[in-house]
């Protein structure tokens, strides 16, 4: 079975630009969560989506947004990029809603903002 | 706001040594607790979890963790490590009142020397 997939693997953007990151969950999983992992730190929760609805949001500015599609794949959008947005962005899927279920992580997208 | 502290950033051990990684969290209500591991070149994966019941939880690969509510701690242990346990270990907490938010600690890099 395929695991969680994310695209692209790496991305370089300039300050002020916009970026879209994509995630495909494990087949049958209806929940997708997004995390930001800055070098040397643990992942920080950004969003959780379940059945196309936002079910949780971390302490991130409104420049960060996401959505989930009918096939349960998801996009994370970041507007007006700042240098501090440089990080590894992780997507995780789980069968159902909630942080209590095991989350299966993808390999991440490495975003560099110059 | 909930927070998670992992006391050691780096640990170096020899094979067959015992391992204990500390994890403390700040939230006083009902919590769900997790340890995730990231082996070199691999995705984050669940090592073990605690929701309720026996505070001594056993996970994969011989790892166990003990939930001590009075100390707000969830320390990870392994009696005898192997070279293959070289990885980064993350403690994570979901406070039930915080909904679907999963909060990670900063991680501990463990190097096991053969």
Short mmCIF file of C-alpha atoms in Angstrom, two decimals:
data_model
loop_
_atom_site.label_atom_id
_atom_site.label_comp_id
_atom_site.label_asym_id
_atom_site.label_seq_id
_atom_site.Cartn_x
_atom_site.Cartn_y
_atom_site.Cartn_z
CA UNK A 1 0.00 0.00 0.00
CA UNK A 2 1.21 3.50 -0.77
CA UNK A 3 1.91 5.70 2.18
CA UNK A 4 1.26 9.40 2.48
CA UNK A 5 2.72 11.23 -0.48
CA UNK A 6 3.65 14.88 -0.71
CA UNK A 7 4.68 17.11 -3.57
CA UNK A 8 6.92 18.75 -4.39
CA UNK A 9 9.87 17.34 -2.46
CA UNK A 10 11.77 20.60 -2.45
CA UNK A 11 10.79 24.14 -3.28
CA UNK A 12 12.62 27.46 -3.39
CA UNK A 13 10.58 30.65 -3.29
CA UNK A 14 11.25 34.36 -2.89
CA UNK A 15 9.87 36.54 -0.10
CA UNK A 16 6.39 37.79 -0.88
CA UNK A 17 5.53 34.92 -3.19
CA UNK A 18 2.81 32.36 -2.72
CA UNK A 19 3.25 28.58 -2.42
CA UNK A 20 0.96 25.55 -2.65
CA UNK A 21 1.95 22.22 -1.15
CA UNK A 22 0.07 19.02 -1.87
CA UNK A 23 -0.67 15.87 0.09
CA UNK A 24 -2.31 12.56 -0.75
CA UNK A 25 -3.36 10.51 2.27
CA UNK A 26 -3.25 6.77 2.64
CA UNK A 27 -6.17 5.16 0.84
CA UNK A 28 -9.19 5.07 3.15
CA UNK A 29 -7.92 7.80 5.45
CA UNK A 30 -10.29 10.74 5.72
CA UNK A 31 -8.29 13.02 7.98
CA UNK A 32 -5.28 15.09 6.97
CA UNK A 33 -3.13 17.23 9.25
CA UNK A 34 -0.40 19.68 8.35
CA UNK A 35 2.69 20.47 10.43
CA UNK A 36 5.61 22.86 10.11
CA UNK A 37 8.99 21.63 11.28
CA UNK A 38 11.70 24.23 11.56
CA UNK A 39 15.25 22.87 11.64
CA UNK A 40 16.15 21.63 15.11
CA UNK A 41 12.59 21.73 16.44
CA UNK A 42 9.65 19.39 16.65
CA UNK A 43 6.69 19.59 14.26
CA UNK A 44 4.18 22.37 14.95
CA UNK A 45 0.51 21.76 14.23
CA UNK A 46 -0.97 23.98 11.53
CA UNK A 47 -4.31 22.43 10.51
CA UNK A 48 -6.42 19.32 10.63
CA UNK A 49 -9.09 18.58 8.03
CA UNK A 50 -11.69 15.85 8.15
CA UNK A 51 -14.34 15.23 5.54
CA UNK A 52 -13.33 18.47 3.81
CA UNK A 53 -13.92 20.60 6.89
CA UNK A 54 -11.35 22.32 9.09
CA UNK A 55 -11.37 20.57 12.47
CA UNK A 56 -8.39 22.17 14.14
CA UNK A 57 -6.05 25.10 13.70
CA UNK A 58 -2.72 25.92 15.31
CA UNK A 59 -1.22 29.32 16.08
CA UNK A 60 -0.37 30.36 12.55
CA UNK A 61 -1.25 33.63 10.79
CA UNK A 62 -4.02 33.93 8.24
CA UNK A 63 -1.39 33.75 5.49
CA UNK A 64 -1.65 30.00 6.00
CA UNK A 65 -4.71 28.28 4.61
CA UNK A 66 -5.64 24.80 3.54
CA UNK A 67 -8.37 22.79 1.99
CA UNK A 68 -9.34 19.16 1.52
CA UNK A 69 -10.82 17.75 -1.64
CA UNK A 70 -13.55 15.11 -2.14
CA UNK A 71 -10.85 12.46 -2.66
CA UNK A 72 -9.40 13.49 0.74
CA UNK A 73 -6.20 14.91 -0.71
CA UNK A 74 -5.22 18.28 0.65
CA UNK A 75 -3.42 21.50 -0.21
CA UNK A 76 -1.61 23.88 2.09
CA UNK A 77 -1.30 27.44 0.83
CA UNK A 78 1.00 30.08 2.21
CA UNK A 79 0.74 33.68 0.99
CA UNK A 80 3.22 36.54 1.27
CA UNK A 81 6.10 34.25 2.15
CA UNK A 82 8.56 35.33 4.84
CA UNK A 83 12.07 34.07 5.44
CA UNK A 84 10.79 32.49 8.64
CA UNK A 85 8.46 30.23 6.65
CA UNK A 86 11.47 28.20 5.55
CA UNK A 87 10.85 24.77 7.01
CA UNK A 88 9.90 21.16 6.35
CA UNK A 89 6.14 20.91 5.90
CA UNK A 90 4.74 17.57 6.95
CA UNK A 91 1.42 16.06 6.08
CA UNK A 92 -0.10 13.27 8.14
CA UNK A 93 -3.19 11.21 7.54
CA UNK A 94 -5.33 9.15 9.88
CA UNK A 95 -8.43 7.04 9.43
CA UNK A 96 -10.67 9.31 11.44
CA UNK A 97 -10.91 12.74 12.99
CA UNK A 98 -8.96 13.68 16.06
CA UNK A 99 -5.42 13.68 17.38
CA UNK A 100 -6.00 10.47 19.31
CA UNK A 101 -5.69 8.28 16.24
CA UNK A 102 -2.27 7.26 14.97
CA UNK A 103 -1.07 9.70 12.38
CA UNK A 104 0.89 8.45 9.40
CA UNK A 105 3.40 10.98 8.20
CA UNK A 106 4.63 11.71 4.72
CA UNK A 107 8.21 12.56 3.76
CA UNK A 108 7.55 16.30 3.81
CA UNK A 109 8.16 19.22 1.49
CA UNK A 110 11.29 21.24 2.16
CA UNK A 111 10.48 24.92 1.54
CA UNK A 112 13.27 27.46 1.33
CA UNK A 113 12.36 31.15 1.19
CA UNK A 114 15.11 33.49 -0.02
CA UNK B 1 -1.37 26.75 26.03
CA UNK B 2 -0.04 23.25 26.20
CA UNK B 3 3.70 22.72 25.83
CA UNK B 4 5.99 19.70 25.76
CA UNK B 5 9.60 19.63 26.97
CA UNK B 6 12.20 17.03 26.13
CA UNK B 7 15.16 17.46 28.42
CA UNK B 8 17.95 16.06 26.29
CA UNK B 9 18.66 17.27 22.79
CA UNK B 10 21.36 14.70 22.10
CA UNK B 11 22.13 11.34 23.69
CA UNK B 12 25.06 9.09 22.82
CA UNK B 13 25.05 5.48 24.03
CA UNK B 14 26.84 2.23 23.43
CA UNK B 15 24.97 -0.86 22.33
CA UNK B 16 23.35 -2.79 25.20
CA UNK B 17 23.16 0.34 27.35
CA UNK B 18 19.81 1.37 28.79
CA UNK B 19 17.98 4.37 27.41
CA UNK B 20 15.65 6.78 29.13
CA UNK B 21 14.34 9.92 27.45
CA UNK B 22 12.47 12.48 29.47
CA UNK B 23 9.25 14.18 28.46
CA UNK B 24 7.23 16.66 30.49
CA UNK B 25 4.09 18.49 29.48
CA UNK B 26 2.40 21.55 30.89
CA UNK B 27 -1.30 20.80 30.62
CA UNK B 28 -3.16 19.75 33.77
CA UNK B 29 -6.29 18.20 32.28
CA UNK B 30 -6.86 14.89 30.55
CA UNK B 31 -4.16 14.15 28.01
CA UNK B 32 -3.31 11.61 25.35
CA UNK B 33 0.41 10.94 25.06
CA UNK B 34 2.59 9.69 22.22
CA UNK B 35 6.15 8.91 21.31
CA UNK B 36 7.09 9.15 17.64
CA UNK B 37 10.41 8.11 16.13
CA UNK B 38 12.18 9.15 12.97
CA UNK B 39 14.91 6.79 11.76
CA UNK B 40 17.53 8.21 9.39
CA UNK B 41 16.01 8.75 5.96
CA UNK B 42 12.55 7.62 7.06
CA UNK B 43 9.23 9.23 7.96
CA UNK B 44 8.00 9.94 11.46
CA UNK B 45 6.26 6.86 12.84
CA UNK B 46 4.40 6.01 16.01
CA UNK B 47 6.38 4.18 18.68
CA UNK B 48 3.70 3.98 21.37
CA UNK B 49 0.73 5.82 22.82
CA UNK B 50 -1.17 6.24 26.09
CA UNK B 51 -4.83 7.12 26.38
CA UNK B 52 -5.96 5.57 29.66
CA UNK B 53 -5.56 2.52 31.87
CA UNK B 54 -2.22 0.98 32.78
CA UNK B 55 0.28 3.85 32.96
CA UNK B 56 3.06 1.58 31.73
CA UNK B 57 2.71 1.34 27.98
CA UNK B 58 4.61 -1.04 25.75
CA UNK B 59 5.37 -0.16 22.16
CA UNK B 60 7.22 -1.56 19.20
CA UNK B 61 10.86 -2.67 19.18
CA UNK B 62 11.06 -3.20 22.95
CA UNK B 63 10.27 0.38 23.93
CA UNK B 64 8.05 1.28 26.84
CA UNK B 65 6.90 4.50 28.48
CA UNK B 66 5.49 5.34 31.88
CA UNK B 67 2.84 7.98 32.46
CA UNK B 68 3.24 9.66 35.85
CA UNK B 69 0.33 12.05 36.20
CA UNK B 70 1.62 13.74 39.35
CA UNK B 71 4.85 14.63 37.57
CA UNK B 72 3.26 15.50 34.21
CA UNK B 73 5.77 13.12 32.67
CA UNK B 74 5.80 10.42 30.01
CA UNK B 75 9.36 9.09 29.88
CA UNK B 76 10.48 6.62 27.23
CA UNK B 77 12.68 3.65 28.14
CA UNK B 78 14.46 0.74 26.55
CA UNK B 79 16.51 -1.67 28.69
CA UNK B 80 19.11 -2.50 26.03
CA UNK B 81 19.56 -0.43 22.88
CA UNK B 82 20.82 -1.58 19.52
CA UNK B 83 22.65 0.31 16.81
CA UNK B 84 19.38 0.32 14.85
CA UNK B 85 17.77 2.49 17.56
CA UNK B 86 19.77 5.45 16.28
CA UNK B 87 17.04 7.96 15.49
CA UNK B 88 15.30 11.14 16.59
CA UNK B 89 12.58 10.66 19.16
CA UNK B 90 9.65 13.03 19.65
CA UNK B 91 7.20 13.16 22.53
CA UNK B 92 3.74 14.51 21.65
CA UNK B 93 0.69 15.46 23.68
CA UNK B 94 -2.94 15.96 22.83
CA UNK B 95 -4.87 17.75 25.54
CA UNK B 96 -8.47 16.68 25.12
CA UNK B 97 -9.70 20.21 25.77
CA UNK B 98 -7.50 21.42 22.91
CA UNK B 99 -9.44 19.38 20.40
CA UNK B 100 -7.45 17.94 17.54
CA UNK B 101 -4.19 19.76 18.22
CA UNK B 102 -1.13 17.55 18.71
CA UNK B 103 1.81 19.32 20.35
CA UNK B 104 5.32 17.92 19.83
CA UNK B 105 8.42 18.36 21.93
CA UNK B 106 11.67 19.53 20.39
CA UNK B 107 13.00 16.01 19.89
CA UNK B 108 15.99 14.05 21.16
CA UNK B 109 18.64 12.75 18.79
CA UNK B 110 19.92 9.37 19.94
CA UNK B 111 23.14 7.92 18.58
CA UNK B 112 23.93 4.32 19.47
CA UNK B 113 27.55 3.38 18.90
CA UNK B 114 28.21 -0.22 17.84
#
